[in-house]
PDB file of C-alpha atoms and ligand atoms in Angstrom:
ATOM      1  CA  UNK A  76       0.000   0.000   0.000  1.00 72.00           C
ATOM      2  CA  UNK A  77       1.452   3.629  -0.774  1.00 87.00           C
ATOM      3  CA  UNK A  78       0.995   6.682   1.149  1.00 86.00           C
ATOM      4  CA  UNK A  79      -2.094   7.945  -1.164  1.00 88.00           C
ATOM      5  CA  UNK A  80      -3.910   4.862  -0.419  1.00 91.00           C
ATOM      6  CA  UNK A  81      -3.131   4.778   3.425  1.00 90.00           C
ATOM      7  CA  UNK A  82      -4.406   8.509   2.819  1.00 93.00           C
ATOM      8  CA  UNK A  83      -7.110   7.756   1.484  1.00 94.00           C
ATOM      9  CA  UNK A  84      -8.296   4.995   3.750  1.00 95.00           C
ATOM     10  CA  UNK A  85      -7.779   6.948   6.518  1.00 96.00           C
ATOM     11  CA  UNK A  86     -10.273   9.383   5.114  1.00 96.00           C
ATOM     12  CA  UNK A  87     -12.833   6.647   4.449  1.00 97.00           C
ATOM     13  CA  UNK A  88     -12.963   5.410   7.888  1.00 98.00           C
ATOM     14  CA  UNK A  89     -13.658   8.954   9.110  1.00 98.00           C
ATOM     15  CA  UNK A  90     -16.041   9.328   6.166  1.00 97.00           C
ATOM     16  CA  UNK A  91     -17.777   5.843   7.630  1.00 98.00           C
ATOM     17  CA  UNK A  92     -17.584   5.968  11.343  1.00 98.00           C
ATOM     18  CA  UNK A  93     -17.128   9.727  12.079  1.00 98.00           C
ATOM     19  CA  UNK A  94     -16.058  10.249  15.289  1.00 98.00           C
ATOM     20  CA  UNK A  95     -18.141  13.089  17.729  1.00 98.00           C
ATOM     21  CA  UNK A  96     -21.256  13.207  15.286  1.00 98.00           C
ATOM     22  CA  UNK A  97     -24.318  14.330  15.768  1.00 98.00           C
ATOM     23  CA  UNK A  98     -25.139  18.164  16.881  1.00 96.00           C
ATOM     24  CA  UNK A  99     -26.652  18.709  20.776  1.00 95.00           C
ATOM     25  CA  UNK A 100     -29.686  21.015  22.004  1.00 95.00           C
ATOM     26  CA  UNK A 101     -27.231  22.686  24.603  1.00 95.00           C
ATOM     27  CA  UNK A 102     -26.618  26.487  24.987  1.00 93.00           C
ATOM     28  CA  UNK A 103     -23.551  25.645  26.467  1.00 96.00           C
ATOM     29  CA  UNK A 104     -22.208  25.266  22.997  1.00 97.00           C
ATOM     30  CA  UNK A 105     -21.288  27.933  20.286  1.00 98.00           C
ATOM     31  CA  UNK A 106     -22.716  26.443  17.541  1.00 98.00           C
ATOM     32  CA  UNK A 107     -21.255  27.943  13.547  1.00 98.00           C
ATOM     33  CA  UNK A 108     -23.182  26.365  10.377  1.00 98.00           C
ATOM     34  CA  UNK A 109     -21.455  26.893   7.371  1.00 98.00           C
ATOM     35  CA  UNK A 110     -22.126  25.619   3.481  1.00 97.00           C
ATOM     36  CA  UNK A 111     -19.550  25.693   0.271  1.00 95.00           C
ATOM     37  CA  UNK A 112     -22.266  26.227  -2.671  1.00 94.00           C
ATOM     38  CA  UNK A 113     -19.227  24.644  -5.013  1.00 92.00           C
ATOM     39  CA  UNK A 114     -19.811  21.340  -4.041  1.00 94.00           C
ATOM     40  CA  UNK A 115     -23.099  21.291  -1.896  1.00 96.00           C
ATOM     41  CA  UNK A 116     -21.509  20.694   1.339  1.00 97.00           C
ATOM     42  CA  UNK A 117     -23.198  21.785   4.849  1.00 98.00           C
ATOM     43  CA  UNK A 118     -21.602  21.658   8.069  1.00 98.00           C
ATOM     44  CA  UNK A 119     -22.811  22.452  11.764  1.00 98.00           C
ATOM     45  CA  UNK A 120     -20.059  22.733  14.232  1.00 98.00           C
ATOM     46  CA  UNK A 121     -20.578  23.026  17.767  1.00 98.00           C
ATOM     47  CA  UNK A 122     -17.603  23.599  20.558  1.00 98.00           C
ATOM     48  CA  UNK A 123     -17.739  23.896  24.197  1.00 98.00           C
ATOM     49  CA  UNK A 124     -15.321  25.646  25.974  1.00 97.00           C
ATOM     50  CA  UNK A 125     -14.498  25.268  29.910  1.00 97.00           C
ATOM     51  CA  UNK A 126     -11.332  27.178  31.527  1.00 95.00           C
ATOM     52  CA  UNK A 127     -10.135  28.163  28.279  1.00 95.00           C
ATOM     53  CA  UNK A 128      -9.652  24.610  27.061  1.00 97.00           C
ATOM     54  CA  UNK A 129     -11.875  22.938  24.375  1.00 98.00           C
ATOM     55  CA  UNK A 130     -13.545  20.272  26.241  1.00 98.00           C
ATOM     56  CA  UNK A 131     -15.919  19.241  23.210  1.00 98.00           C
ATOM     57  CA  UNK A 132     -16.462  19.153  19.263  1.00 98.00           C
ATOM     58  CA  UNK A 133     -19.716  18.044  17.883  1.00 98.00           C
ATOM     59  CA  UNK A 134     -20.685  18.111  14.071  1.00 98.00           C
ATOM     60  CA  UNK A 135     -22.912  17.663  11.684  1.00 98.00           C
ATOM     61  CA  UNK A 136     -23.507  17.637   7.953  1.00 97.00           C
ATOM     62  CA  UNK A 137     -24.263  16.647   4.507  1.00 96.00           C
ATOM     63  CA  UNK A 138     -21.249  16.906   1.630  1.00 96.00           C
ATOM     64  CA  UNK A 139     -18.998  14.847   0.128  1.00 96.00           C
ATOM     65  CA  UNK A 140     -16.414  12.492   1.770  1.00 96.00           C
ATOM     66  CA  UNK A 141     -13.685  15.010   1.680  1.00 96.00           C
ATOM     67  CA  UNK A 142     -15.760  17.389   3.851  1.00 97.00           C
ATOM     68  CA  UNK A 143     -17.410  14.978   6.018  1.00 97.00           C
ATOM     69  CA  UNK A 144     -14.293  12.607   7.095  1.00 98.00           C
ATOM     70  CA  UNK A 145     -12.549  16.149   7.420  1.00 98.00           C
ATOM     71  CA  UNK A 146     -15.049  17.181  10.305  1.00 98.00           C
ATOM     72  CA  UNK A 147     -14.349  14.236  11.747  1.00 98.00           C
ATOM     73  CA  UNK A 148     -11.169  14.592  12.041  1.00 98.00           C
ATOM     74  CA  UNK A 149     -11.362  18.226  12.936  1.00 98.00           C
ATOM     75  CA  UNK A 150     -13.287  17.468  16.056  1.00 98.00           C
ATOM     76  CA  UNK A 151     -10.668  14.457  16.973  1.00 98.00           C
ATOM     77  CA  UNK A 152      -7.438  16.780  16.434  1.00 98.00           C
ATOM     78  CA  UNK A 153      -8.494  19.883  18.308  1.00 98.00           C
ATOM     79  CA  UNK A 154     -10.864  18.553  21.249  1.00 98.00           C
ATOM     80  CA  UNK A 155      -8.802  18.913  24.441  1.00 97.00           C
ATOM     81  CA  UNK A 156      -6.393  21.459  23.021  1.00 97.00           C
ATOM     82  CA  UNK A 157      -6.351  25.204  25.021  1.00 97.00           C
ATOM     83  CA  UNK A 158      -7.823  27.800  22.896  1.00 95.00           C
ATOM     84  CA  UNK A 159      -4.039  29.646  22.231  1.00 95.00           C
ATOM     85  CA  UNK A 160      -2.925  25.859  20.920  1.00 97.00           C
ATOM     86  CA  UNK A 161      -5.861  25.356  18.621  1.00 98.00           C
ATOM     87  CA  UNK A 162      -5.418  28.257  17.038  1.00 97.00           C
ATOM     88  CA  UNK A 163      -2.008  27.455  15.907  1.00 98.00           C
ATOM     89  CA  UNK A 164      -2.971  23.948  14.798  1.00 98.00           C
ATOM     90  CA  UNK A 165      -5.681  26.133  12.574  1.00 98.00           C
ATOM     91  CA  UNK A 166      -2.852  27.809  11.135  1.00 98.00           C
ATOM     92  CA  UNK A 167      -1.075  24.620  10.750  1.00 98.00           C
ATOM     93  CA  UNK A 168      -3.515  22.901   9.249  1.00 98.00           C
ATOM     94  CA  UNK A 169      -4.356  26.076   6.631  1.00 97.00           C
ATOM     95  CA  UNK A 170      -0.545  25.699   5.692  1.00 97.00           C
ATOM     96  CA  UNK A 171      -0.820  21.747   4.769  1.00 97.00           C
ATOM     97  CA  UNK A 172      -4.061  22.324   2.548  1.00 96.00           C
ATOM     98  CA  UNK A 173      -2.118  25.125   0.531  1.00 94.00           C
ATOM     99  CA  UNK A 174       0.831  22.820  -0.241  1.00 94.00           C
ATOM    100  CA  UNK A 175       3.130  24.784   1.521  1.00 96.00           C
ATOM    101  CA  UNK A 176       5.660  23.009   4.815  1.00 96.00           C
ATOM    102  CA  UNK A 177       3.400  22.566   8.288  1.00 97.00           C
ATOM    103  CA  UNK A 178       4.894  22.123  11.543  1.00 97.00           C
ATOM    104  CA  UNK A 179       4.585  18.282  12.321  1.00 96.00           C
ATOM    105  CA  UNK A 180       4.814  19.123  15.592  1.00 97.00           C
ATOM    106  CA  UNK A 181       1.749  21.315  16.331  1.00 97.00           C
ATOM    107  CA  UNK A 182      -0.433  19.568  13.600  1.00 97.00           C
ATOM    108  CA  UNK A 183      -0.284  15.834  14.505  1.00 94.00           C
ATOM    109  CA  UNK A 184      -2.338  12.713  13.365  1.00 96.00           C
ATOM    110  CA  UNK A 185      -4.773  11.867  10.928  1.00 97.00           C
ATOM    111  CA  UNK A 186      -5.307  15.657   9.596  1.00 97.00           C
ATOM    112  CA  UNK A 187      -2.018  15.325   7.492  1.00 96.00           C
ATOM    113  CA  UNK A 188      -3.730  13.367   5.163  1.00 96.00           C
ATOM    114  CA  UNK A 189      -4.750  16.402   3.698  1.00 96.00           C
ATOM    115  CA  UNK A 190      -2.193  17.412   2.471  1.00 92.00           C
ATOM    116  CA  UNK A 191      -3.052  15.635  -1.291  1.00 89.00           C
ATOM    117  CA  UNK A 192      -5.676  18.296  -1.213  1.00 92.00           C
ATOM    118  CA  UNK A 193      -3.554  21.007  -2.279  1.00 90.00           C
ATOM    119  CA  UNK A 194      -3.446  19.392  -6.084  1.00 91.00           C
ATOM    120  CA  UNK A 195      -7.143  20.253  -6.129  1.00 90.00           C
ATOM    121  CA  UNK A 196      -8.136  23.259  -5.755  1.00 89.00           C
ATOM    122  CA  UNK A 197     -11.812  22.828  -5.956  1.00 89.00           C
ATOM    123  CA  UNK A 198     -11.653  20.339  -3.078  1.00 93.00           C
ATOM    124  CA  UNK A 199      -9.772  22.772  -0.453  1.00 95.00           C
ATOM    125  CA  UNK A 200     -13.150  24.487   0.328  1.00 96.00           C
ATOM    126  CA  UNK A 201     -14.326  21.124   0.790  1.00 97.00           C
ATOM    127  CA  UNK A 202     -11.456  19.832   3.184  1.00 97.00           C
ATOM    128  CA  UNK A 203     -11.383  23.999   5.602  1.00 98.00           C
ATOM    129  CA  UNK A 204     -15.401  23.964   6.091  1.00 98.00           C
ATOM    130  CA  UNK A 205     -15.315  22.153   8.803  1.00 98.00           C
ATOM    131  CA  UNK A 206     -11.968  23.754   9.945  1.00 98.00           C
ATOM    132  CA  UNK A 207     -13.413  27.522   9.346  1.00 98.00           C
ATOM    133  CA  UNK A 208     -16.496  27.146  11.453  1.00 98.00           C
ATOM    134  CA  UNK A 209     -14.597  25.508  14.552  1.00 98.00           C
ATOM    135  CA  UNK A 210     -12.464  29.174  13.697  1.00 98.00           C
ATOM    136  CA  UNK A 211     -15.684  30.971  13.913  1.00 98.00           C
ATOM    137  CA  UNK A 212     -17.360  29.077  16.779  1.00 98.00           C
ATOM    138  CA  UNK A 213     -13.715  30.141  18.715  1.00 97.00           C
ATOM    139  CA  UNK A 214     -14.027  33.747  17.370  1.00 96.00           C
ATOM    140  CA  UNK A 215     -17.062  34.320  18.639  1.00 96.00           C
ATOM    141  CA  UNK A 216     -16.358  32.577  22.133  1.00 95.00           C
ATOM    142  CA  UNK A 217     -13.646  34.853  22.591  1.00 93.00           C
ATOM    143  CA  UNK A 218     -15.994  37.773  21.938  1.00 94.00           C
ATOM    144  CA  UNK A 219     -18.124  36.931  24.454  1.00 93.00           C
ATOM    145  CA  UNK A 220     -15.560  36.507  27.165  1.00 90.00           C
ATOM    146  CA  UNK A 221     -14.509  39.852  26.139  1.00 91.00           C
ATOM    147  CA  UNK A 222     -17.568  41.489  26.525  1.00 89.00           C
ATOM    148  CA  UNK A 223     -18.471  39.412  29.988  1.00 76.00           C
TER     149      UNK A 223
HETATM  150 ZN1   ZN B 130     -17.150  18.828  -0.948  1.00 81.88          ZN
END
Protein backbone atom coordinates (compact mmCIF):
# COMPACT_ATOMS: atom_id res chain seq x y z
CA UNK A 1 0.00 0.00 0.00
CA UNK A 2 1.45 3.63 -0.77
CA UNK A 3 0.99 6.68 1.15
CA UNK A 4 -2.09 7.94 -1.16
CA UNK A 5 -3.91 4.86 -0.42
CA UNK A 6 -3.13 4.78 3.43
CA UNK A 7 -4.41 8.51 2.82
CA UNK A 8 -7.11 7.76 1.48
CA UNK A 9 -8.30 4.99 3.75
CA UNK A 10 -7.78 6.95 6.52
CA UNK A 11 -10.27 9.38 5.11
CA UNK A 12 -12.83 6.65 4.45
CA UNK A 13 -12.96 5.41 7.89
CA UNK A 14 -13.66 8.95 9.11
CA UNK A 15 -16.04 9.33 6.17
CA UNK A 16 -17.78 5.84 7.63
CA UNK A 17 -17.58 5.97 11.34
CA UNK A 18 -17.13 9.73 12.08
CA UNK A 19 -16.06 10.25 15.29
CA UNK A 20 -18.14 13.09 17.73
CA UNK A 21 -21.26 13.21 15.29
CA UNK A 22 -24.32 14.33 15.77
CA UNK A 23 -25.14 18.16 16.88
CA UNK A 24 -26.65 18.71 20.78
CA UNK A 25 -29.69 21.01 22.00
CA UNK A 26 -27.23 22.69 24.60
CA UNK A 27 -26.62 26.49 24.99
CA UNK A 28 -23.55 25.64 26.47
CA UNK A 29 -22.21 25.27 23.00
CA UNK A 30 -21.29 27.93 20.29
CA UNK A 31 -22.72 26.44 17.54
CA UNK A 32 -21.25 27.94 13.55
CA UNK A 33 -23.18 26.36 10.38
CA UNK A 34 -21.46 26.89 7.37
CA UNK A 35 -22.13 25.62 3.48
CA UNK A 36 -19.55 25.69 0.27
CA UNK A 37 -22.27 26.23 -2.67
CA UNK A 38 -19.23 24.64 -5.01
CA UNK A 39 -19.81 21.34 -4.04
CA UNK A 40 -23.10 21.29 -1.90
CA UNK A 41 -21.51 20.69 1.34
CA UNK A 42 -23.20 21.78 4.85
CA UNK A 43 -21.60 21.66 8.07
CA UNK A 44 -22.81 22.45 11.76
CA UNK A 45 -20.06 22.73 14.23
CA UNK A 46 -20.58 23.03 17.77
CA UNK A 47 -17.60 23.60 20.56
CA UNK A 48 -17.74 23.90 24.20
CA UNK A 49 -15.32 25.65 25.97
CA UNK A 50 -14.50 25.27 29.91
CA UNK A 51 -11.33 27.18 31.53
CA UNK A 52 -10.13 28.16 28.28
CA UNK A 53 -9.65 24.61 27.06
CA UNK A 54 -11.88 22.94 24.37
CA UNK A 55 -13.55 20.27 26.24
CA UNK A 56 -15.92 19.24 23.21
CA UNK A 57 -16.46 19.15 19.26
CA UNK A 58 -19.72 18.04 17.88
CA UNK A 59 -20.69 18.11 14.07
CA UNK A 60 -22.91 17.66 11.68
CA UNK A 61 -23.51 17.64 7.95
CA UNK A 62 -24.26 16.65 4.51
CA UNK A 63 -21.25 16.91 1.63
CA UNK A 64 -19.00 14.85 0.13
CA UNK A 65 -16.41 12.49 1.77
CA UNK A 66 -13.69 15.01 1.68
CA UNK A 67 -15.76 17.39 3.85
CA UNK A 68 -17.41 14.98 6.02
CA UNK A 69 -14.29 12.61 7.09
CA UNK A 70 -12.55 16.15 7.42
CA UNK A 71 -15.05 17.18 10.31
CA UNK A 72 -14.35 14.24 11.75
CA UNK A 73 -11.17 14.59 12.04
CA UNK A 74 -11.36 18.23 12.94
CA UNK A 75 -13.29 17.47 16.06
CA UNK A 76 -10.67 14.46 16.97
CA UNK A 77 -7.44 16.78 16.43
CA UNK A 78 -8.49 19.88 18.31
CA UNK A 79 -10.86 18.55 21.25
CA UNK A 80 -8.80 18.91 24.44
CA UNK A 81 -6.39 21.46 23.02
CA UNK A 82 -6.35 25.20 25.02
CA UNK A 83 -7.82 27.80 22.90
CA UNK A 84 -4.04 29.65 22.23
CA UNK A 85 -2.92 25.86 20.92
CA UNK A 86 -5.86 25.36 18.62
CA UNK A 87 -5.42 28.26 17.04
CA UNK A 88 -2.01 27.46 15.91
CA UNK A 89 -2.97 23.95 14.80
CA UNK A 90 -5.68 26.13 12.57
CA UNK A 91 -2.85 27.81 11.14
CA UNK A 92 -1.08 24.62 10.75
CA UNK A 93 -3.52 22.90 9.25
CA UNK A 94 -4.36 26.08 6.63
CA UNK A 95 -0.54 25.70 5.69
CA UNK A 96 -0.82 21.75 4.77
CA UNK A 97 -4.06 22.32 2.55
CA UNK A 98 -2.12 25.12 0.53
CA UNK A 99 0.83 22.82 -0.24
CA UNK A 100 3.13 24.78 1.52
CA UNK A 101 5.66 23.01 4.82
CA UNK A 102 3.40 22.57 8.29
CA UNK A 103 4.89 22.12 11.54
CA UNK A 104 4.58 18.28 12.32
CA UNK A 105 4.81 19.12 15.59
CA UNK A 106 1.75 21.31 16.33
CA UNK A 107 -0.43 19.57 13.60
CA UNK A 108 -0.28 15.83 14.50
CA UNK A 109 -2.34 12.71 13.36
CA UNK A 110 -4.77 11.87 10.93
CA UNK A 111 -5.31 15.66 9.60
CA UNK A 112 -2.02 15.33 7.49
CA UNK A 113 -3.73 13.37 5.16
CA UNK A 114 -4.75 16.40 3.70
CA UNK A 115 -2.19 17.41 2.47
CA UNK A 116 -3.05 15.64 -1.29
CA UNK A 117 -5.68 18.30 -1.21
CA UNK A 118 -3.55 21.01 -2.28
CA UNK A 119 -3.45 19.39 -6.08
CA UNK A 120 -7.14 20.25 -6.13
CA UNK A 121 -8.14 23.26 -5.76
CA UNK A 122 -11.81 22.83 -5.96
CA UNK A 123 -11.65 20.34 -3.08
CA UNK A 124 -9.77 22.77 -0.45
CA UNK A 125 -13.15 24.49 0.33
CA UNK A 126 -14.33 21.12 0.79
CA UNK A 127 -11.46 19.83 3.18
CA UNK A 128 -11.38 24.00 5.60
CA UNK A 129 -15.40 23.96 6.09
CA UNK A 130 -15.32 22.15 8.80
CA UNK A 131 -11.97 23.75 9.94
CA UNK A 132 -13.41 27.52 9.35
CA UNK A 133 -16.50 27.15 11.45
CA UNK A 134 -14.60 25.51 14.55
CA UNK A 135 -12.46 29.17 13.70
CA UNK A 136 -15.68 30.97 13.91
CA UNK A 137 -17.36 29.08 16.78
CA UNK A 138 -13.72 30.14 18.72
CA UNK A 139 -14.03 33.75 17.37
CA UNK A 140 -17.06 34.32 18.64
CA UNK A 141 -16.36 32.58 22.13
CA UNK A 142 -13.65 34.85 22.59
CA UNK A 143 -15.99 37.77 21.94
CA UNK A 144 -18.12 36.93 24.45
CA UNK A 145 -15.56 36.51 27.17
CA UNK A 146 -14.51 39.85 26.14
CA UNK A 147 -17.57 41.49 26.52
CA UNK A 148 -18.47 39.41 29.99
ZN1 LIG B 1 -17.15 18.83 -0.95
Amino acid sequence: MNIEQLYRQVIMDHYKHPKNKGIIADNTYMTVHLNNPSCGDEITVQVKVEEQKITEIRHQGTGCSICCSSASVMSVTLKDQSLDDATDVLREFYELIKGYPFNPDILKGDAIVYQGVAQFPARVKCATLAWKAFEQAILKIKEDQLNG
